[in-house]
Coordinates of C-alpha atoms and ligand atoms in Angstrom, one line a residue:
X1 CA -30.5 14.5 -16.4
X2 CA -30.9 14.0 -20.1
X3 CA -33.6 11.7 -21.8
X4 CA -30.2 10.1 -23.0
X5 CA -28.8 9.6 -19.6
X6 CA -32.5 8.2 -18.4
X7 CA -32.5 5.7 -21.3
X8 CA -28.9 5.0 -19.6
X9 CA -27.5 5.5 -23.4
X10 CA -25.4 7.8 -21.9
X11 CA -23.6 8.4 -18.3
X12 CA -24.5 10.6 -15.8
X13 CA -21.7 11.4 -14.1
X14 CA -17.9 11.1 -15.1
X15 CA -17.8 8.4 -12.1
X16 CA -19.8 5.9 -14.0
X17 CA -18.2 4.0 -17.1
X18 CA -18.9 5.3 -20.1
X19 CA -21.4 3.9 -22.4
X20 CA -21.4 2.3 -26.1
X21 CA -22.5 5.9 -27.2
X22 CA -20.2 7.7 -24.9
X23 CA -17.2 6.2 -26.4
X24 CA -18.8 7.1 -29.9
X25 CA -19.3 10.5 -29.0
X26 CA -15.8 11.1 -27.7
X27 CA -13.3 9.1 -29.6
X28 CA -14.1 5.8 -31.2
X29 CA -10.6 5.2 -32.4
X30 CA -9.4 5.3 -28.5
X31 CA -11.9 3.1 -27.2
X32 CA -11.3 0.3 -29.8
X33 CA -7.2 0.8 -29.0
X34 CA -8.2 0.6 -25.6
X35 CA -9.7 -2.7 -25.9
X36 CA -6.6 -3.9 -27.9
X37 CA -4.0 -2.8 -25.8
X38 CA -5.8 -5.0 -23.6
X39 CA -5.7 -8.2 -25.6
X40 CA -2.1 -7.2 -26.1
X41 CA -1.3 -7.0 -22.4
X42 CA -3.2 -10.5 -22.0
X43 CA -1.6 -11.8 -24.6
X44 CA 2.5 -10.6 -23.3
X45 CA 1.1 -12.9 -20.2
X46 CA 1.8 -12.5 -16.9
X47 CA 4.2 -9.4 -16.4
X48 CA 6.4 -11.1 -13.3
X49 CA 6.6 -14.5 -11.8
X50 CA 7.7 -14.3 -7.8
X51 CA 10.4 -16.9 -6.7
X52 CA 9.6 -20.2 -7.0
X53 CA 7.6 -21.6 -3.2
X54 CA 9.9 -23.0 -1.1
X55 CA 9.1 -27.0 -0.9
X56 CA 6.6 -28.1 2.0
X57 CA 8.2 -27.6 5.8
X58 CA 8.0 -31.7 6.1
X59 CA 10.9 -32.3 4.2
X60 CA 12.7 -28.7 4.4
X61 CA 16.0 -28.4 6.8
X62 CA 17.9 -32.0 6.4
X63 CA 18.7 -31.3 2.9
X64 CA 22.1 -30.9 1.9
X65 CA 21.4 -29.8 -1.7
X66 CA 23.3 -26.8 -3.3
X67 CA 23.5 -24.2 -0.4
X68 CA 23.1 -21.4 -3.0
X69 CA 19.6 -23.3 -4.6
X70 CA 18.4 -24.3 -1.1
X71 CA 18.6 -19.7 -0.2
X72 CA 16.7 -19.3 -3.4
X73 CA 14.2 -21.9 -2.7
X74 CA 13.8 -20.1 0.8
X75 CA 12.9 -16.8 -0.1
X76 CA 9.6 -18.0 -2.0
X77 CA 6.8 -15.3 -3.0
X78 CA 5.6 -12.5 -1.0
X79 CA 2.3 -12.2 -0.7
X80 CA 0.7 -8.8 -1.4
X81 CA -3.3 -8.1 -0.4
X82 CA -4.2 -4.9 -2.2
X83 CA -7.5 -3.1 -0.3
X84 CA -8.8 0.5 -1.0
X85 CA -11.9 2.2 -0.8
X86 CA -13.7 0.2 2.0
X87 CA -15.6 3.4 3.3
X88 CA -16.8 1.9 6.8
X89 CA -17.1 -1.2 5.7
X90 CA -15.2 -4.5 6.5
X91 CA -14.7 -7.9 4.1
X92 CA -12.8 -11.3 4.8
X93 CA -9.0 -10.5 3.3
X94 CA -7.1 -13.7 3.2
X95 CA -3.9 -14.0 4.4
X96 CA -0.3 -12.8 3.4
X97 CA 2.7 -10.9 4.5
X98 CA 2.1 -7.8 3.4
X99 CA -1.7 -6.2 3.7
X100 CA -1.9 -2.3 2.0
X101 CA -5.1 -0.3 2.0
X102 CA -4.8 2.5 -0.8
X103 CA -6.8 5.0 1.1
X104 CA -10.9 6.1 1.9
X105 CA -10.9 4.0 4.3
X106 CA -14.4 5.7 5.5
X107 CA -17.2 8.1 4.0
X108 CA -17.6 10.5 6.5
X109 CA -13.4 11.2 7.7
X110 CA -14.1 11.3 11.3
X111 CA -11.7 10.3 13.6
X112 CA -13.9 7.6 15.0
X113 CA -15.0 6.0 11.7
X114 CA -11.1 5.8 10.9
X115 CA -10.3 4.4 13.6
X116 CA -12.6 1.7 13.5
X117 CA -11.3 0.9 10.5
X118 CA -7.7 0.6 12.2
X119 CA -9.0 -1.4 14.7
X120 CA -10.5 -4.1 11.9
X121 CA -7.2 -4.0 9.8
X122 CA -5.1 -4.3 13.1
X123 CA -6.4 -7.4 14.2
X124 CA -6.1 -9.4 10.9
X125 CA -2.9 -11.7 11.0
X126 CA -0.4 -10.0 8.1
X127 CA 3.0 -9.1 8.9
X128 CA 3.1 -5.9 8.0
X129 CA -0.1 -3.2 7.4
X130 CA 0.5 -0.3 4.8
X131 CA -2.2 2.3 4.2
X132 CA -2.5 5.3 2.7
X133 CA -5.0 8.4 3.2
X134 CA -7.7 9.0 0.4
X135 CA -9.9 12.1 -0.6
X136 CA -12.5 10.7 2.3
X137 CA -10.3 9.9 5.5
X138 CA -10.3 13.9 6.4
X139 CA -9.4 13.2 9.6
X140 CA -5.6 12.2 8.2
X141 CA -5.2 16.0 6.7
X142 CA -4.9 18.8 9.3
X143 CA -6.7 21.0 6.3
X144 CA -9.5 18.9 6.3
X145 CA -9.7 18.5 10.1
X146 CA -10.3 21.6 11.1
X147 CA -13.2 21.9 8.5
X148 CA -14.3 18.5 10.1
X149 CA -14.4 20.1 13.1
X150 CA -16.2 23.2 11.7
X151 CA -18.9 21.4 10.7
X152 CA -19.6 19.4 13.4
X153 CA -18.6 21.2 16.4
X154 CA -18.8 18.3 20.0
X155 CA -15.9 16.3 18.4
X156 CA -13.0 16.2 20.4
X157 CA -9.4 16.3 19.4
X158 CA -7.6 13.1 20.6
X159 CA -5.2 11.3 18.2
X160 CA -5.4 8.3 16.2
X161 CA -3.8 5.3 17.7
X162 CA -2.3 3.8 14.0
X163 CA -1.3 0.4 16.4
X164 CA 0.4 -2.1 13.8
X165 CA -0.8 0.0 10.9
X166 CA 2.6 2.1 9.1
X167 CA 0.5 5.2 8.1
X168 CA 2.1 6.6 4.9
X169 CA 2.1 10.3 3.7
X170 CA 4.3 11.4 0.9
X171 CA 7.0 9.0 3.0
X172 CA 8.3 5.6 2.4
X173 CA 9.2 2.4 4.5
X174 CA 11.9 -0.7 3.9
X175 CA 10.1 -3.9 5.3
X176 CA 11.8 -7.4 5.9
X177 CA 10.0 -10.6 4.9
X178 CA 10.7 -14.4 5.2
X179 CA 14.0 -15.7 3.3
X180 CA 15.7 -12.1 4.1
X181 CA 13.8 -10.8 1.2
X182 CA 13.0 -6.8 1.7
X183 CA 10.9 -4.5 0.0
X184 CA 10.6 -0.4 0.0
X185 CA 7.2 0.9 0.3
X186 CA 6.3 4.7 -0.5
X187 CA 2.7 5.9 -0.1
X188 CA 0.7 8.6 -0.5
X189 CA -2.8 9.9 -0.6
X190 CA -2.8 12.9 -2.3
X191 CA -5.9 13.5 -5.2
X192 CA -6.4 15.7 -7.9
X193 CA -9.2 18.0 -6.9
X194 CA -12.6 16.1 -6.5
X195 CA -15.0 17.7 -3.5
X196 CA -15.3 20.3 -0.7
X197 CA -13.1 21.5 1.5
X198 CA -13.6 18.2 4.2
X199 CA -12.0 16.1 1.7
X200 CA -8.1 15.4 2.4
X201 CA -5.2 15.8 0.5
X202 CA -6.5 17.4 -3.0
X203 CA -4.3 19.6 -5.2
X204 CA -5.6 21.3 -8.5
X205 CA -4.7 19.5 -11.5
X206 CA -2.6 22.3 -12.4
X207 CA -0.4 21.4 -10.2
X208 CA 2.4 18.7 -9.7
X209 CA 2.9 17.2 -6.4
X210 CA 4.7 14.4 -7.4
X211 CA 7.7 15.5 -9.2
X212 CA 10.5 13.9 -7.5
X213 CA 8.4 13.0 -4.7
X214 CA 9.1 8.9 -5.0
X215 CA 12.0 7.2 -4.1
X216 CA 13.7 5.7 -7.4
X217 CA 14.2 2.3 -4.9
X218 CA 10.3 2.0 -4.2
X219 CA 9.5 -1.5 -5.2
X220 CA 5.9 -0.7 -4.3
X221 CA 3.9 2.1 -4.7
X222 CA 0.5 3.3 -2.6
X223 CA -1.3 6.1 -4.0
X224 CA -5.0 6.6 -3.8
X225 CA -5.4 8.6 -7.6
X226 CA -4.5 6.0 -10.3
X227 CA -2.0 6.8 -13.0
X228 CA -3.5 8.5 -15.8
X229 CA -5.1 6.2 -18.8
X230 CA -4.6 3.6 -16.4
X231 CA -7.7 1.6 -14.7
X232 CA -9.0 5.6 -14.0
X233 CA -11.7 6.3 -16.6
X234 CA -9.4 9.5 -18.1
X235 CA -10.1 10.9 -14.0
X236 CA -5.9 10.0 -13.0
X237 CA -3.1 12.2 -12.7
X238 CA -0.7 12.8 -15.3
X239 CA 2.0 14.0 -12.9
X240 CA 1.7 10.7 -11.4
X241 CA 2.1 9.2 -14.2
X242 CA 5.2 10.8 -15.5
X243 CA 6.9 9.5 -11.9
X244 CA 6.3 6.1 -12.7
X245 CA 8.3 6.2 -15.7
X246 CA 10.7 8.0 -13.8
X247 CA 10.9 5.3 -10.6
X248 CA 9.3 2.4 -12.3
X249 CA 8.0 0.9 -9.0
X250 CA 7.1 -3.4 -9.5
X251 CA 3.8 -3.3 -8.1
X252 CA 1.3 0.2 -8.1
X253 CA -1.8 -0.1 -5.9
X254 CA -4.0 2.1 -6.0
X255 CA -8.3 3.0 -5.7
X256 CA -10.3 5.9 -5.4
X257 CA -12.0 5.3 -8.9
X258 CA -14.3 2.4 -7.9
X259 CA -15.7 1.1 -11.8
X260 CA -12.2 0.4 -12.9
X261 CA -11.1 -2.0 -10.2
X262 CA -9.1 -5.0 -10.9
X263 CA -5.0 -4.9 -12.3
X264 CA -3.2 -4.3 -15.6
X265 CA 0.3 -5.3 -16.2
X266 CA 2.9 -2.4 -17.2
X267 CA 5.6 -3.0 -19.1
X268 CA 7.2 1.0 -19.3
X269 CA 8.3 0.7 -23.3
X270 CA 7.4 2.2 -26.5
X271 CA 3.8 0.0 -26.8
X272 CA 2.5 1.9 -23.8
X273 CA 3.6 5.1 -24.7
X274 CA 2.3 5.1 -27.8
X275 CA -1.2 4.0 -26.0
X276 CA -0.5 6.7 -23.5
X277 CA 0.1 9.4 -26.4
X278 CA -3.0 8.2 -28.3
X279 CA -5.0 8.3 -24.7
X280 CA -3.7 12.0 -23.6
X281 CA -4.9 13.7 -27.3
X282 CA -8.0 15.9 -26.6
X283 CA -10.8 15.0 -28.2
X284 CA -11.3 15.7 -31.8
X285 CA -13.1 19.3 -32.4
X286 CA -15.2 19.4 -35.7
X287 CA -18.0 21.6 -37.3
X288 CA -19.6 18.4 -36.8
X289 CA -19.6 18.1 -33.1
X290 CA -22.6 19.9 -33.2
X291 CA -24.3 17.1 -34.2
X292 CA -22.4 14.7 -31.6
X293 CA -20.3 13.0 -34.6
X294 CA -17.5 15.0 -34.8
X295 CA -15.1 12.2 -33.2
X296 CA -16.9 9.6 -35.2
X297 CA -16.3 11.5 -38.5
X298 CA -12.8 12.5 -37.4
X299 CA -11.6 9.3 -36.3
X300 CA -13.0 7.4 -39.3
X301 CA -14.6 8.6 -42.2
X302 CA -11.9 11.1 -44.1
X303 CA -9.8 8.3 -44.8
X304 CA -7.9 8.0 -47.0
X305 CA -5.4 9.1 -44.5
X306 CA -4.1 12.2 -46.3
X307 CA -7.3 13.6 -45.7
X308 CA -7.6 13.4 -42.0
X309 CA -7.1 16.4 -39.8
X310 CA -3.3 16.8 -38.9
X311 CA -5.2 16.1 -35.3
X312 CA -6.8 12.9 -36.3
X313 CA -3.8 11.6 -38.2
X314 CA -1.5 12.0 -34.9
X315 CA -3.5 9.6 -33.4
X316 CA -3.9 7.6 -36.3
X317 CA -0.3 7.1 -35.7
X318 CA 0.0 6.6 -32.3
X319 CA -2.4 3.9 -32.8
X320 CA -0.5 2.3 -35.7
X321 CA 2.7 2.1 -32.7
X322 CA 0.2 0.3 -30.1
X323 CA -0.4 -2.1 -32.4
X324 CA 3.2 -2.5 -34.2
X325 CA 5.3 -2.7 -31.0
X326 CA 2.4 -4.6 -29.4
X327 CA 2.9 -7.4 -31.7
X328 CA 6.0 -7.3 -32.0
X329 CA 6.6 -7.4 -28.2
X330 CA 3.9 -10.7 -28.1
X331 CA 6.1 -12.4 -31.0
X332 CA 9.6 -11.2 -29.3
X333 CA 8.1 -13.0 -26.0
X334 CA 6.5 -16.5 -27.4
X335 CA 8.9 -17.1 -30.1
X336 CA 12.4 -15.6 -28.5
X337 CA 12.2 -15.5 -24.9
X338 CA 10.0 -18.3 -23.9
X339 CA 7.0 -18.1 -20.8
X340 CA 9.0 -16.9 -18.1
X341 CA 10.7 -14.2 -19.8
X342 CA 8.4 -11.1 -18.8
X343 CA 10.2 -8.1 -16.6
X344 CA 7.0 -5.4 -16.0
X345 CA 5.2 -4.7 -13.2
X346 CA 1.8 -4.4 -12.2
X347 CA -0.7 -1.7 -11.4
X348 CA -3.5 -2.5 -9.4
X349 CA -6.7 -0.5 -8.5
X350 CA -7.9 -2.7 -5.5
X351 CA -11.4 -0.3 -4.8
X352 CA -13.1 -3.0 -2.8
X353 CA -16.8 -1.1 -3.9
X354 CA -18.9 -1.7 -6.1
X355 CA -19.1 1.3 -8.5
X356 CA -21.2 3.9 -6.4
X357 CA -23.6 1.4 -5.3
X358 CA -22.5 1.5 -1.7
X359 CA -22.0 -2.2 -1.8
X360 CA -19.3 -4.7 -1.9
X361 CA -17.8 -5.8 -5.0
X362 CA -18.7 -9.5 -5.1
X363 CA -21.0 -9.3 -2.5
X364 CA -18.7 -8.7 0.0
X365 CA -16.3 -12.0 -0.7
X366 CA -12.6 -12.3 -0.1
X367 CA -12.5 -12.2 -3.9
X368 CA -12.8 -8.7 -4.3
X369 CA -9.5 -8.7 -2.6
X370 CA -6.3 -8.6 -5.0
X371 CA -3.6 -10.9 -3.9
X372 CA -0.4 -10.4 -5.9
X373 CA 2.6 -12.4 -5.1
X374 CA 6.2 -10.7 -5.6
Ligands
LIG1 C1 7.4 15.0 -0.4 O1 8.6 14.7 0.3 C2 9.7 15.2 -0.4 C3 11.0 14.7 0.3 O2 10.8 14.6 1.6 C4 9.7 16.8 -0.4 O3 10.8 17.3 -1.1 C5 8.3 17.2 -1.1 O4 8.2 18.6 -1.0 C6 7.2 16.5 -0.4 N1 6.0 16.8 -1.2 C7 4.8 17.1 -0.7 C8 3.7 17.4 -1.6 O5 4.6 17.2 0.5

């Protein structure tokens, strides 16, 4: 560790958020668009608004309204309740119709710690149950087994009993909810390299498993990676990434990097791909950078613009786009369309820990649980 890192001015691991200085050191410019983007996305409002609730059961089946407003009226919301990373450990999760868990569902990828987990997600009341492998639920990956099962030798081969649970593993499944309303999910847990060989599902980030892996009718997707430049601290997968554009799923849930929980909306147009070009640029490389302000000088202080770096100036101008189509997308909305004009989806990374603490986010409360409605 560095006398940096143990003045906590800078990280110590690529896990951990980065610091005020880290974001210095590597690229100012992207860590101020970052912060804009996300006053832009706040500002667009929410990305989708779910059928309207169907009015209280009391006065319900009588009516004789309009048969085709009474059906809409039926379907109402969905209820999504996004869960990931858990490892071992078990929260309340209030209630829905649909309950997904993005993966790592333990620490140590035994069999038996899995399927305690099972058993705790099979006896709460949902309609359906989704989950997905992640890096630490070995068991799942017949890879990782048998290195399980290397290392510690007594266990026993029996199977896991998935009882309500769908397991998902680069496959997908149609569910039916209230109102006949359905929804296709796809899931799964594959990771870009990140640990030993007991760790399930990892490729090396030189290679794509996604390509054409994901339905284009998948209304919700369950990966355990995020995206990349997406709620993943620069640690998601760009092959991922370029299937969501290609699929555009509604809702994205995903985990696996625990300091960037919580949800971003996506809206797939030219504002986030310029923030996705900007993000994606390597780092600015200077004479300077052996002083640790190369990306500071870079980013900022050849202006006038001519005199930037042909490197610099590129994301000079992919910054320029976040902010032009950003606004104009906020103006379009507010002034054109009106509040319940928005069409994007949502990405969610639903890690339940906190950071590498070992504890629950929010001490444990059902509000470290996202609930989406659809
Ligand atoms: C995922 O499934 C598709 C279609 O079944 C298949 O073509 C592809 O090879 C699979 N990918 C992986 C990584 O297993």
């Amino acid at each position: 560790m560095t006398i940096l890192q143990a003045l906590h001015l800078r990280r110590s691991s690529q896990w951990d958020p980065p610091t005020i200085l880290d974001h210095l050191l590597t690229s100012p410019l992207k860590w101020i668009m970052s912060i804009l983007y996300s006053y832009i996305l706040f500002l667009r409002g929410r990305p989708f608004h779910p059928p309207p609730r169907p009015p209280s059961s009391s006065s319900s089946s009588s009516s004789v309204s309009g048969a085709g407003v009474e059906q809409q009226q039926e379907k109402g919301p969905i209820r999504v309740v996004c869960l990931s990373d858990t490892h071992d450990q078990t929260l309340p999760v209030p209630d829905g119709d649909l309950l997904v868990h993005a993966g790592d569902l333990t620490q140590d990828g035994s069999r038996e710690s899995i399927q305690q987990q099972i058993d705790w997600l099979d006896g709460l009341p949902h309609r359906h149950k989704v989950f997905v492998g992640g890096n630490h639920d070995g068991w799942l990956d017949p890879e990782a087994r048998r290195a399980l099962l290397r290392e510690r030798k007594s266990r026993r081969q029996i199977k896991l009993d998935f009882k309500s649970l769908r397991y998902l593993e680069n496959s997908s499944v149609t569910l039916d909810f209230k109102g006949g309303r359905r929804l296709n999910v796809y899931g799964y847990g594959a990771v870009p390299e990140c640990g030993d060989d007991t760790f399930a599902f990892q490729y090396k980030r030189s290679h794509d498993p996604w390509k054409g892996a994901i339905p284009p009718e998948t209304d919700v997707l369950v990966t355990h990676t995020p995206p990349a430049h997406h709620l993943d601290l620069s640690l998601g997968c760009p092959g991922l990434l370029s299937e969501i554009w290609r699929t555009k799923p509604k809702l994205h849930i995903f985990g696996h990097i625990h300091w960037r929980a919580g949800t971003e909306p996506v809206y797939f147009d030219e504002c986030q791909a310029s923030y996705e070009s900007l993000m994606s640029r390597p780092s600015p490389a200077s004479p300077c950078y052996l002083l640790g302000l190369g990306p500071l000088l870079n980013d900022f202080f050849f202006f006038p613009f001519v005199l930037l770096s042909a490197r610099s100036r590129a994301a000079w101008v992919d910054a320029l786009a976040v902010l032009w189509y950003g606004i104009n997308s906020i103006l379009w909305k507010w002034i054109m369309q009106g509040p319940h004009s928005n069409n994007g989806g949502l990405f969610v990374n639903a890690a339940v820990m906190h950071g590498n603490t070992g504890k629950l986010r929010r001490g444990g409360n059902e509000k470290a649980v996202v609930v989406v409605e659809l």
